[in-house]
Coordinates of N, CA, C and O in Angstrom, one line a residue:
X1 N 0.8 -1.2 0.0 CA 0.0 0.0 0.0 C 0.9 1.3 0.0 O 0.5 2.1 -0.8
X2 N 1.7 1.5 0.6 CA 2.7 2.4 1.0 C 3.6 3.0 -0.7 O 3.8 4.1 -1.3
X3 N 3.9 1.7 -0.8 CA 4.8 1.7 -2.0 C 4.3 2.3 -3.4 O 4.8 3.0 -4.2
X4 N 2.9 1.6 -3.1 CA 1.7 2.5 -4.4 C 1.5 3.8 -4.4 O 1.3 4.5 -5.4
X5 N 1.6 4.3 -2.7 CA 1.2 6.1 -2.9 C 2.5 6.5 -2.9 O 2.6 7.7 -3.1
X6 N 3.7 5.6 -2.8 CA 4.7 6.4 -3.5 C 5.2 6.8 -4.5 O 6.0 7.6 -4.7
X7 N 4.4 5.8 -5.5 CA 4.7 5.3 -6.8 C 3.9 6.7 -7.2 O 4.5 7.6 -7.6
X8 N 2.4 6.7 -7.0 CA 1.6 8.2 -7.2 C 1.9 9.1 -7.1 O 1.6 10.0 -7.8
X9 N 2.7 9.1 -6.0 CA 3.6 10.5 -5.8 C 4.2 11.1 -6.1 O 4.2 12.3 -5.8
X10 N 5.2 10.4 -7.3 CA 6.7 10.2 -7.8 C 6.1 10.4 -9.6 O 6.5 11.1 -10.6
X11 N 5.2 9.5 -9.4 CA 4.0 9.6 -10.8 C 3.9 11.1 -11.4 O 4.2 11.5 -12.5
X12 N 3.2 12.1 -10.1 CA 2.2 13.1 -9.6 C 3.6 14.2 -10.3 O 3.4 15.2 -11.0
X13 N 5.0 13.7 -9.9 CA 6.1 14.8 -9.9 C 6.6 14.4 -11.0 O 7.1 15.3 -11.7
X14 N 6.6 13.5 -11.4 CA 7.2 13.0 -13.0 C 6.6 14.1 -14.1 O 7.1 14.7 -14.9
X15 N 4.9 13.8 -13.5 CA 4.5 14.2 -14.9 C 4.3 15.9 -14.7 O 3.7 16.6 -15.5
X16 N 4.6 16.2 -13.9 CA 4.8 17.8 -13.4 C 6.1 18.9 -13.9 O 6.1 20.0 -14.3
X17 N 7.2 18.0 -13.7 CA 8.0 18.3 -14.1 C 8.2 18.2 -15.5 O 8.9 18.9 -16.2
X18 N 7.4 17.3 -16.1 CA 7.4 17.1 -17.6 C 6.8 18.2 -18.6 O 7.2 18.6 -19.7
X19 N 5.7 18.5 -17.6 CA 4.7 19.5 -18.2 C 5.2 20.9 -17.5 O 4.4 21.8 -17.6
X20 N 6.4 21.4 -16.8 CA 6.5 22.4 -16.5 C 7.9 22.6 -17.5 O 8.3 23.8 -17.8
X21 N 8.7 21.5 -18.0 CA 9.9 21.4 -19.1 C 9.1 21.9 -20.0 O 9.5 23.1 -20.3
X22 N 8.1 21.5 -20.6 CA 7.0 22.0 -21.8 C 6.7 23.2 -21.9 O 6.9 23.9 -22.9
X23 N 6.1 23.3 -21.0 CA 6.0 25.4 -20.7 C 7.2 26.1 -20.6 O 7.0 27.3 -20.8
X24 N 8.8 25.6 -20.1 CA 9.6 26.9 -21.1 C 9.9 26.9 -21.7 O 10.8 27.6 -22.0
X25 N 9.5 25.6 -22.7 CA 10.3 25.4 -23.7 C 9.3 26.1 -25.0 O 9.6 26.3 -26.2
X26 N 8.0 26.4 -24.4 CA 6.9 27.2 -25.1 C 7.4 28.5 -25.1 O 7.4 29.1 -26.2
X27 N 7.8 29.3 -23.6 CA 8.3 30.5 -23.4 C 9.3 30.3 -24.7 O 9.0 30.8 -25.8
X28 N 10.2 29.7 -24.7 CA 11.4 30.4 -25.4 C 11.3 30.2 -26.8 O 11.9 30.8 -27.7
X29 N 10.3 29.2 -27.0 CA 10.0 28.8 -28.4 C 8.6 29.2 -28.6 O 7.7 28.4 -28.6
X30 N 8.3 30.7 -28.7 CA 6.6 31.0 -29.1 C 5.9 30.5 -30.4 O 4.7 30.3 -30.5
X31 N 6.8 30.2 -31.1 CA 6.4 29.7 -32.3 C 5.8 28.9 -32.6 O 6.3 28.2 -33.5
X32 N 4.3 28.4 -31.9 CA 3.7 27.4 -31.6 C 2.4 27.8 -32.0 O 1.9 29.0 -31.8
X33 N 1.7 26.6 -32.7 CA 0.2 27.0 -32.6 C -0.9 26.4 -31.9 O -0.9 25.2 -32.1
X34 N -2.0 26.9 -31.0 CA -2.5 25.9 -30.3 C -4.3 26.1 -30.8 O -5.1 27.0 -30.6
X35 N -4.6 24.7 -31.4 CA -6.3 24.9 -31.3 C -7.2 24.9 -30.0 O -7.5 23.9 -29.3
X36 N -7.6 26.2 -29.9 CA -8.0 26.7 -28.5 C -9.4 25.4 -28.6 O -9.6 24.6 -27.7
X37 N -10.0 25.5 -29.7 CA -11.3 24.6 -29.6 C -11.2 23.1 -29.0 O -12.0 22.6 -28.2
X38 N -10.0 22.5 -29.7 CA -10.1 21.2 -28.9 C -9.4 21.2 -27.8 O -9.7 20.2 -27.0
X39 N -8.5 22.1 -27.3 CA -8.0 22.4 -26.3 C -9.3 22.3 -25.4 O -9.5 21.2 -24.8
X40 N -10.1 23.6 -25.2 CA -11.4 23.7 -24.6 C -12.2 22.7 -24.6 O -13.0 22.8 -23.8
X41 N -12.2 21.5 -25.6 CA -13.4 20.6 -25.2 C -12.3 19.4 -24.3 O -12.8 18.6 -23.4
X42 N -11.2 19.3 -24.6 CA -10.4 18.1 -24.1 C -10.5 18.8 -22.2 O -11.0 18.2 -21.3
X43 N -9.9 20.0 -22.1 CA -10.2 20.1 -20.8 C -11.2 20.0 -20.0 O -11.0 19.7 -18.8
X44 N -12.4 20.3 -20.4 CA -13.6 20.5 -20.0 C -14.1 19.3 -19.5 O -14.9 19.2 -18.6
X45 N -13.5 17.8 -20.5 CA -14.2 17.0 -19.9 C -12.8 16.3 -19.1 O -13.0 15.3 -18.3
X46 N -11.5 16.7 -19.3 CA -10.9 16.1 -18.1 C -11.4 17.1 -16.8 O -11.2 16.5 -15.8
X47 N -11.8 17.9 -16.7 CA -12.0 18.4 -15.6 C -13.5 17.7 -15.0 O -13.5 17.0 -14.0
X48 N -14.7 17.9 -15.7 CA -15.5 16.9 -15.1 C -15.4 15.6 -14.9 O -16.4 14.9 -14.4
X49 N -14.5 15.3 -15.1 CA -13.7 13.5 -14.8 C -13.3 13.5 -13.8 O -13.8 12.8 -12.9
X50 N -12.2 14.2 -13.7 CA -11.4 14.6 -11.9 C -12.3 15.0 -11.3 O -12.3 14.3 -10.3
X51 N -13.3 15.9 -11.3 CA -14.2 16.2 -10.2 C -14.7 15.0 -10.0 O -14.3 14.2 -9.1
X52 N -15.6 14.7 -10.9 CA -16.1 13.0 -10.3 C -15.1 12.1 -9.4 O -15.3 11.7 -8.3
X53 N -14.2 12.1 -9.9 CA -12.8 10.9 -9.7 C -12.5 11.5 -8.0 O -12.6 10.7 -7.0
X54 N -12.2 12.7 -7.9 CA -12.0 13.2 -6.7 C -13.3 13.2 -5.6 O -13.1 13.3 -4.4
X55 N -14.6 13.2 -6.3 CA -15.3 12.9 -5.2 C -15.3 11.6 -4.7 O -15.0 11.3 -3.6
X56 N -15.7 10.5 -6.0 CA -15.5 9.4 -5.3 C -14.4 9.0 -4.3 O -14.6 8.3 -3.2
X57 N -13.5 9.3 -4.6 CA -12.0 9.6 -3.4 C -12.0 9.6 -2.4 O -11.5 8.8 -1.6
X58 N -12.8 11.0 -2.2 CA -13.3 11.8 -1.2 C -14.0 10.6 -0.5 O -13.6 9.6 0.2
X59 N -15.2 10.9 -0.9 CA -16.1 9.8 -0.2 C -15.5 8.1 0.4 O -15.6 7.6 1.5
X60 N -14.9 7.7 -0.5 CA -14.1 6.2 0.1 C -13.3 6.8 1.2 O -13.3 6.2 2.3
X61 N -12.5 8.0 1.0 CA -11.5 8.5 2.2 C -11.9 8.5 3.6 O -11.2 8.1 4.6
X62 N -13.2 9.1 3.5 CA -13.3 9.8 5.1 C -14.5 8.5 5.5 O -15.5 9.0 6.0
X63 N -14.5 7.1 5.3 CA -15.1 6.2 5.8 C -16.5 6.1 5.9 O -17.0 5.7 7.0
X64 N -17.2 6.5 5.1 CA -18.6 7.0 4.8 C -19.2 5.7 4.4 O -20.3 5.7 3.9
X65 N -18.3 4.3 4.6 CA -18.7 3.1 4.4 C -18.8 2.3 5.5 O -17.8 2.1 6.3
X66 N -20.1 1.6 5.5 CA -20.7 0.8 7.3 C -19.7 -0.7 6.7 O -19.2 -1.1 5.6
X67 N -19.7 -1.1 7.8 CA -19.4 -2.9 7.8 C -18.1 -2.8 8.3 O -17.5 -1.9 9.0
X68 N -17.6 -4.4 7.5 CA -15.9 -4.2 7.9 C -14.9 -3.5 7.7 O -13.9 -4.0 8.3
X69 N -14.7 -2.6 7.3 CA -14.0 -1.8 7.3 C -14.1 -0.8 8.2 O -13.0 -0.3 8.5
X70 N -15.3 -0.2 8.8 CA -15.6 0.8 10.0 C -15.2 -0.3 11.0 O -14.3 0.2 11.6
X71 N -15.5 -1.4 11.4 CA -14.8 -1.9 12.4 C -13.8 -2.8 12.2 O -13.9 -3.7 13.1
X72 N -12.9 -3.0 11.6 CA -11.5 -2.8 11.4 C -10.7 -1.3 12.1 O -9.7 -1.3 12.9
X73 N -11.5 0.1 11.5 CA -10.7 1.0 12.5 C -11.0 1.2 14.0 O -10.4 1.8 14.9
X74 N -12.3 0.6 14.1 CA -12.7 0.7 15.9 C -11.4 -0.2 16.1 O -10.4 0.2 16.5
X75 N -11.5 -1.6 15.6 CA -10.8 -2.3 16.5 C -8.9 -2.0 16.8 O -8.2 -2.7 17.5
X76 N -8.6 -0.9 15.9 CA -7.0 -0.6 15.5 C -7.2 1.0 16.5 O -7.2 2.0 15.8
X77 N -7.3 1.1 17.0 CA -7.4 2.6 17.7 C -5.6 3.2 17.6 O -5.4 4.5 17.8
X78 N -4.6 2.4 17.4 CA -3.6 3.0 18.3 C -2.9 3.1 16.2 O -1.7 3.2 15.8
X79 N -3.7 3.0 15.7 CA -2.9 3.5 14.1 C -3.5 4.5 13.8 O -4.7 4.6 14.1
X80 N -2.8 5.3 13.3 CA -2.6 6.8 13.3 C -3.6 7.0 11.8 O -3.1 6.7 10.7
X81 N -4.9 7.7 12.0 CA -6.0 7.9 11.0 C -5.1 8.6 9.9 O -5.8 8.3 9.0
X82 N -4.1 9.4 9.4 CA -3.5 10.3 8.2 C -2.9 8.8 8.0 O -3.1 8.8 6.8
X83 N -2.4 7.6 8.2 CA -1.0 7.1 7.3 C -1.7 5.5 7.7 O -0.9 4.6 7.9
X84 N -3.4 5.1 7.9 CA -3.8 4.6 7.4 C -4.4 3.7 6.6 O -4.7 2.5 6.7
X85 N -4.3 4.8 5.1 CA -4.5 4.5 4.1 C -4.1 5.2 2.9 O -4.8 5.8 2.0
X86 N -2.9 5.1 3.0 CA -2.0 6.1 2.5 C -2.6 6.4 1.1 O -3.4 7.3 0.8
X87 N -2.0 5.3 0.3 CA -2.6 4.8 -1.2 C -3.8 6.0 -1.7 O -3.9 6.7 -2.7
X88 N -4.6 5.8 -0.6 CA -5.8 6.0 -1.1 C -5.8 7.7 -0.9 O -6.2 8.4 -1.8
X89 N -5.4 8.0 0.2 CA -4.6 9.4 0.1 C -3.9 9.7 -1.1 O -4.2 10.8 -1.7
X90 N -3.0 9.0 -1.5 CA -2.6 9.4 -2.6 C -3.0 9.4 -4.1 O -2.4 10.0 -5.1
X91 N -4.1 8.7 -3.9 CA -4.5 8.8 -5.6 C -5.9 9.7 -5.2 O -6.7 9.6 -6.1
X92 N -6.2 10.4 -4.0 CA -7.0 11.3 -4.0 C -6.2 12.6 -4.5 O -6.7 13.4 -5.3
X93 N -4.8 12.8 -3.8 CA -3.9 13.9 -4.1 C -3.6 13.6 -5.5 O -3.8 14.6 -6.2
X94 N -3.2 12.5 -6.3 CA -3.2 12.8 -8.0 C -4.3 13.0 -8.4 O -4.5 13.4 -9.6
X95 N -5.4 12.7 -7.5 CA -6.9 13.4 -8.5 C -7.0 14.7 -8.7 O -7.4 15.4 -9.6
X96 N -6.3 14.8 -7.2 CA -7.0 16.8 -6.8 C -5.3 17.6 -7.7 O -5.0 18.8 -7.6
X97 N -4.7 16.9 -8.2 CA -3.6 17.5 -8.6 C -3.9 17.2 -10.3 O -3.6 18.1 -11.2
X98 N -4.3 16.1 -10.7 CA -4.8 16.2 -12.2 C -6.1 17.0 -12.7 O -6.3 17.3 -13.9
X99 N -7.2 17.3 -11.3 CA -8.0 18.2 -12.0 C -7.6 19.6 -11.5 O -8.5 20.4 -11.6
X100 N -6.4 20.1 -10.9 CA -5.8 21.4 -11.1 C -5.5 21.6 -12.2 O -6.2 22.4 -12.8
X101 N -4.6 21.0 -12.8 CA -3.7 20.9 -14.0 C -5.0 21.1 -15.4 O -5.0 22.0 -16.2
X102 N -5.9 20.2 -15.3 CA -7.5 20.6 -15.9 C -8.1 21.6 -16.2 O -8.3 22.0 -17.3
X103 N -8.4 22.4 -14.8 CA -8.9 23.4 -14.6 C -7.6 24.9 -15.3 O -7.9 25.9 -15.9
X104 N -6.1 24.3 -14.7 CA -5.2 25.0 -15.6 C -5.6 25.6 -17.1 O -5.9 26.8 -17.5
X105 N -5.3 23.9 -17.9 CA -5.4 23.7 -19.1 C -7.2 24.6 -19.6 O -7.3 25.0 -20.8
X106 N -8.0 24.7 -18.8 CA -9.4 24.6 -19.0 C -9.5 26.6 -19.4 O -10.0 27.1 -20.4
X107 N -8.7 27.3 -18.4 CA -8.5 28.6 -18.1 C -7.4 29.2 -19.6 O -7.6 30.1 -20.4
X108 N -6.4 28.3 -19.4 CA -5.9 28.8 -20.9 C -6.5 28.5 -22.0 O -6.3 29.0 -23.1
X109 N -7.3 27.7 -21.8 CA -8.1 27.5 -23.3 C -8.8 28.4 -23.4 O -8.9 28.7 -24.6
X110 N -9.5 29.1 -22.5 CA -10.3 30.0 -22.4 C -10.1 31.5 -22.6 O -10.9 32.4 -22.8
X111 N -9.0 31.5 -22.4 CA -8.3 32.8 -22.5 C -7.7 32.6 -24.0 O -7.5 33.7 -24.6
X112 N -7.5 32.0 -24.4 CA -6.7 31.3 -25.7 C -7.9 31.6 -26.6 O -7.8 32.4 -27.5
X113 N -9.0 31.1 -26.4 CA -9.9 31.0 -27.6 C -10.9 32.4 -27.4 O -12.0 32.4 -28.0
X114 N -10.6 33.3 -26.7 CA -10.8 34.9 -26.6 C -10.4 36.0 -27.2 O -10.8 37.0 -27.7
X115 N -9.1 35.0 -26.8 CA -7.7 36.4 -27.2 C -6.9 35.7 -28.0 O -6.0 35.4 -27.2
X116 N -6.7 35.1 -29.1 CA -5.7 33.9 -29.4 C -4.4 34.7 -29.1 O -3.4 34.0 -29.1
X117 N -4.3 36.2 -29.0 CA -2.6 36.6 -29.2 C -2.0 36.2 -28.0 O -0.8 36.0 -27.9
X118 N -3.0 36.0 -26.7 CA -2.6 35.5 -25.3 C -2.3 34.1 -25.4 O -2.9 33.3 -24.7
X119 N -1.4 33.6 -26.6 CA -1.4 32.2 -26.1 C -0.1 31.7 -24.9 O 0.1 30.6 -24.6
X120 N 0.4 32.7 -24.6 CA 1.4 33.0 -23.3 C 0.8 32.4 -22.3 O 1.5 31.7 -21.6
X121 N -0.8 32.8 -21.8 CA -1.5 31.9 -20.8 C -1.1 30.5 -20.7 O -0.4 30.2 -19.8
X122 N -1.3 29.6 -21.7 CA -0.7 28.4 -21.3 C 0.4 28.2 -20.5 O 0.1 27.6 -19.5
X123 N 1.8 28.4 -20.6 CA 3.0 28.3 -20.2 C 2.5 28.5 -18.6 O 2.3 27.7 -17.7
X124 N 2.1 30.4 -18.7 CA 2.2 30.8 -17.1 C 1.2 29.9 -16.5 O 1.4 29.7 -15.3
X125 N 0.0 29.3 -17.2 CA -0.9 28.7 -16.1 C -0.3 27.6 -15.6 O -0.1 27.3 -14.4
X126 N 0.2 26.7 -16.7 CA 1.2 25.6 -16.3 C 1.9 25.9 -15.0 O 1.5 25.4 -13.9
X127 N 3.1 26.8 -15.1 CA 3.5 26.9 -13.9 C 3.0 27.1 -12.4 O 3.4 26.6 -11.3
X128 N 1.8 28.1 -12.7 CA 1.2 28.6 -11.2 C 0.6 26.9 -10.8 O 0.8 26.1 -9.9
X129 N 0.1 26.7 -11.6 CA -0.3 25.4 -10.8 C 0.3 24.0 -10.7 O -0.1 23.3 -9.8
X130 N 1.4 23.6 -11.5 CA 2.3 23.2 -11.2 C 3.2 23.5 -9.8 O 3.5 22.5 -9.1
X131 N 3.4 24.7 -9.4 CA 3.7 25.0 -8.0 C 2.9 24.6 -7.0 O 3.2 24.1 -5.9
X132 N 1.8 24.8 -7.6 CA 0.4 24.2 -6.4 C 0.4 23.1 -6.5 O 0.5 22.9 -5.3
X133 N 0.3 21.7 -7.2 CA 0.3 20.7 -7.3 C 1.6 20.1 -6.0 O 1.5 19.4 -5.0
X134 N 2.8 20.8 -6.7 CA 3.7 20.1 -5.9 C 3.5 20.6 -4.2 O 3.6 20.1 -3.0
X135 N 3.2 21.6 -4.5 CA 3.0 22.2 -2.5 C 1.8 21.0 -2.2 O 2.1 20.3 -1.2
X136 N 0.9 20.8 -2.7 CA 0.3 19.5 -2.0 C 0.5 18.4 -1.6 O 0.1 17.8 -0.6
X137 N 1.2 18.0 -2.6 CA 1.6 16.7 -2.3 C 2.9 16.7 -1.2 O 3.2 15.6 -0.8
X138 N 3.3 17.2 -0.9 CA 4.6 17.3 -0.1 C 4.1 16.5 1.3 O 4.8 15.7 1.8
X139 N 2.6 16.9 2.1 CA 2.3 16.3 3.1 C 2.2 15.1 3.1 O 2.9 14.7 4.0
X140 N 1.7 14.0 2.5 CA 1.7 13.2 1.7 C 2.9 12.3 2.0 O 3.0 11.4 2.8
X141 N 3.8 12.8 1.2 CA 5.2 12.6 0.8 C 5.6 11.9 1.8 O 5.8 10.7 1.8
X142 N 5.6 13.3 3.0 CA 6.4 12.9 4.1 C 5.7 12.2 5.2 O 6.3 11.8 6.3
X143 N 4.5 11.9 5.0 CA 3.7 10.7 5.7 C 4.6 9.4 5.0 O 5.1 8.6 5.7
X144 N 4.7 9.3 4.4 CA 5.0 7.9 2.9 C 6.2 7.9 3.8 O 6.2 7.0 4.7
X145 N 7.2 8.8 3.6 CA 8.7 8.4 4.2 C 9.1 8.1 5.4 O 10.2 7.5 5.8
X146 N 7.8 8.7 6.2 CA 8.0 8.6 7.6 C 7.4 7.1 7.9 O 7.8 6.4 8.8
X147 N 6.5 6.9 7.2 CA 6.4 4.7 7.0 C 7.3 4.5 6.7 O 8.0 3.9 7.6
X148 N 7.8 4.8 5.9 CA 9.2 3.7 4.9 C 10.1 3.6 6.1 O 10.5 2.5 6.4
X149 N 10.5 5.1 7.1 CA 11.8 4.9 7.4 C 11.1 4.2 8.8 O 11.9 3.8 9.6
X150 N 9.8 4.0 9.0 CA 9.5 3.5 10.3 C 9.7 4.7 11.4 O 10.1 4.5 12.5
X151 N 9.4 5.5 11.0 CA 8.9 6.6 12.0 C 8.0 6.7 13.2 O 7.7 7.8 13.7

């Protein structure tokens, strides 16, 4: 379980870093053309996907489910409710971090298919939320390592 939300984690930063290499490589190379229209419909529905994906998340996260599993944590009192279920933490944080990146994508398209001379939005939105992405996951992180190292 452990190993999986590190894997998400590392996943989460891979593809962060990939897509923030992309945006300066857009800065320095403007000479790009982008179709704001499929732009705008591709985000639109990754962003109503992540919202779905993140609620369901949500909802499995905070134990909103009767039976064995609610008494499994009655019976465990002395394990620590954050590192849990890590996993599942973590592919709630690549949800809430892929429909940032969405909502990114969703905002430059929109600004893109307004103004096309603003196609500069892309790059900067990339980054602002790229920064935000990784500031989230950092809690996370250090739950994950503080298992690994037996904390």
């Amino acid at each position: 379980e452990i190993l999986g939300a590190l894997m998400s984690m590392l996943i989460v930063w891979m593809v962060t870093g990939v897509l923030t290499y992309l945006a300066c490589m857009r800065l320095l190379h403007p000479d790009y053309d982008i179709d704001a229209t499929v732009m705008l419909i591709t985000s639109a529905c990754a962003v109503l996907a992540n919202i779905l994906l993140s609620l369901i998340l949500h909802q499995t996260g905070h134990g909103h489910s009767r039976g064995a599993q609610a008494r499994e944590r009655v019976s465990a009192p002395l394990e620590k409710p954050a590192l849990s279920n890590a996993s599942l933490r973590a592919a709630f944080v690549h949800a809430v971090g892929d429909l940032f990146q969405s909502i990114s994508v969703l905002i430059s398209a929109l600004i893109i298919f307004f103004k096309p001379q603003y196609k500069i939005a892309d790059p900067i939105c990339t980054f602002v939320f790229s920064i935000f992405v990784l500031a989230t996951t950092i809690p996370i992180l250090r739950d994950i390592v503080t298992v690994l190292m037996e904390g």
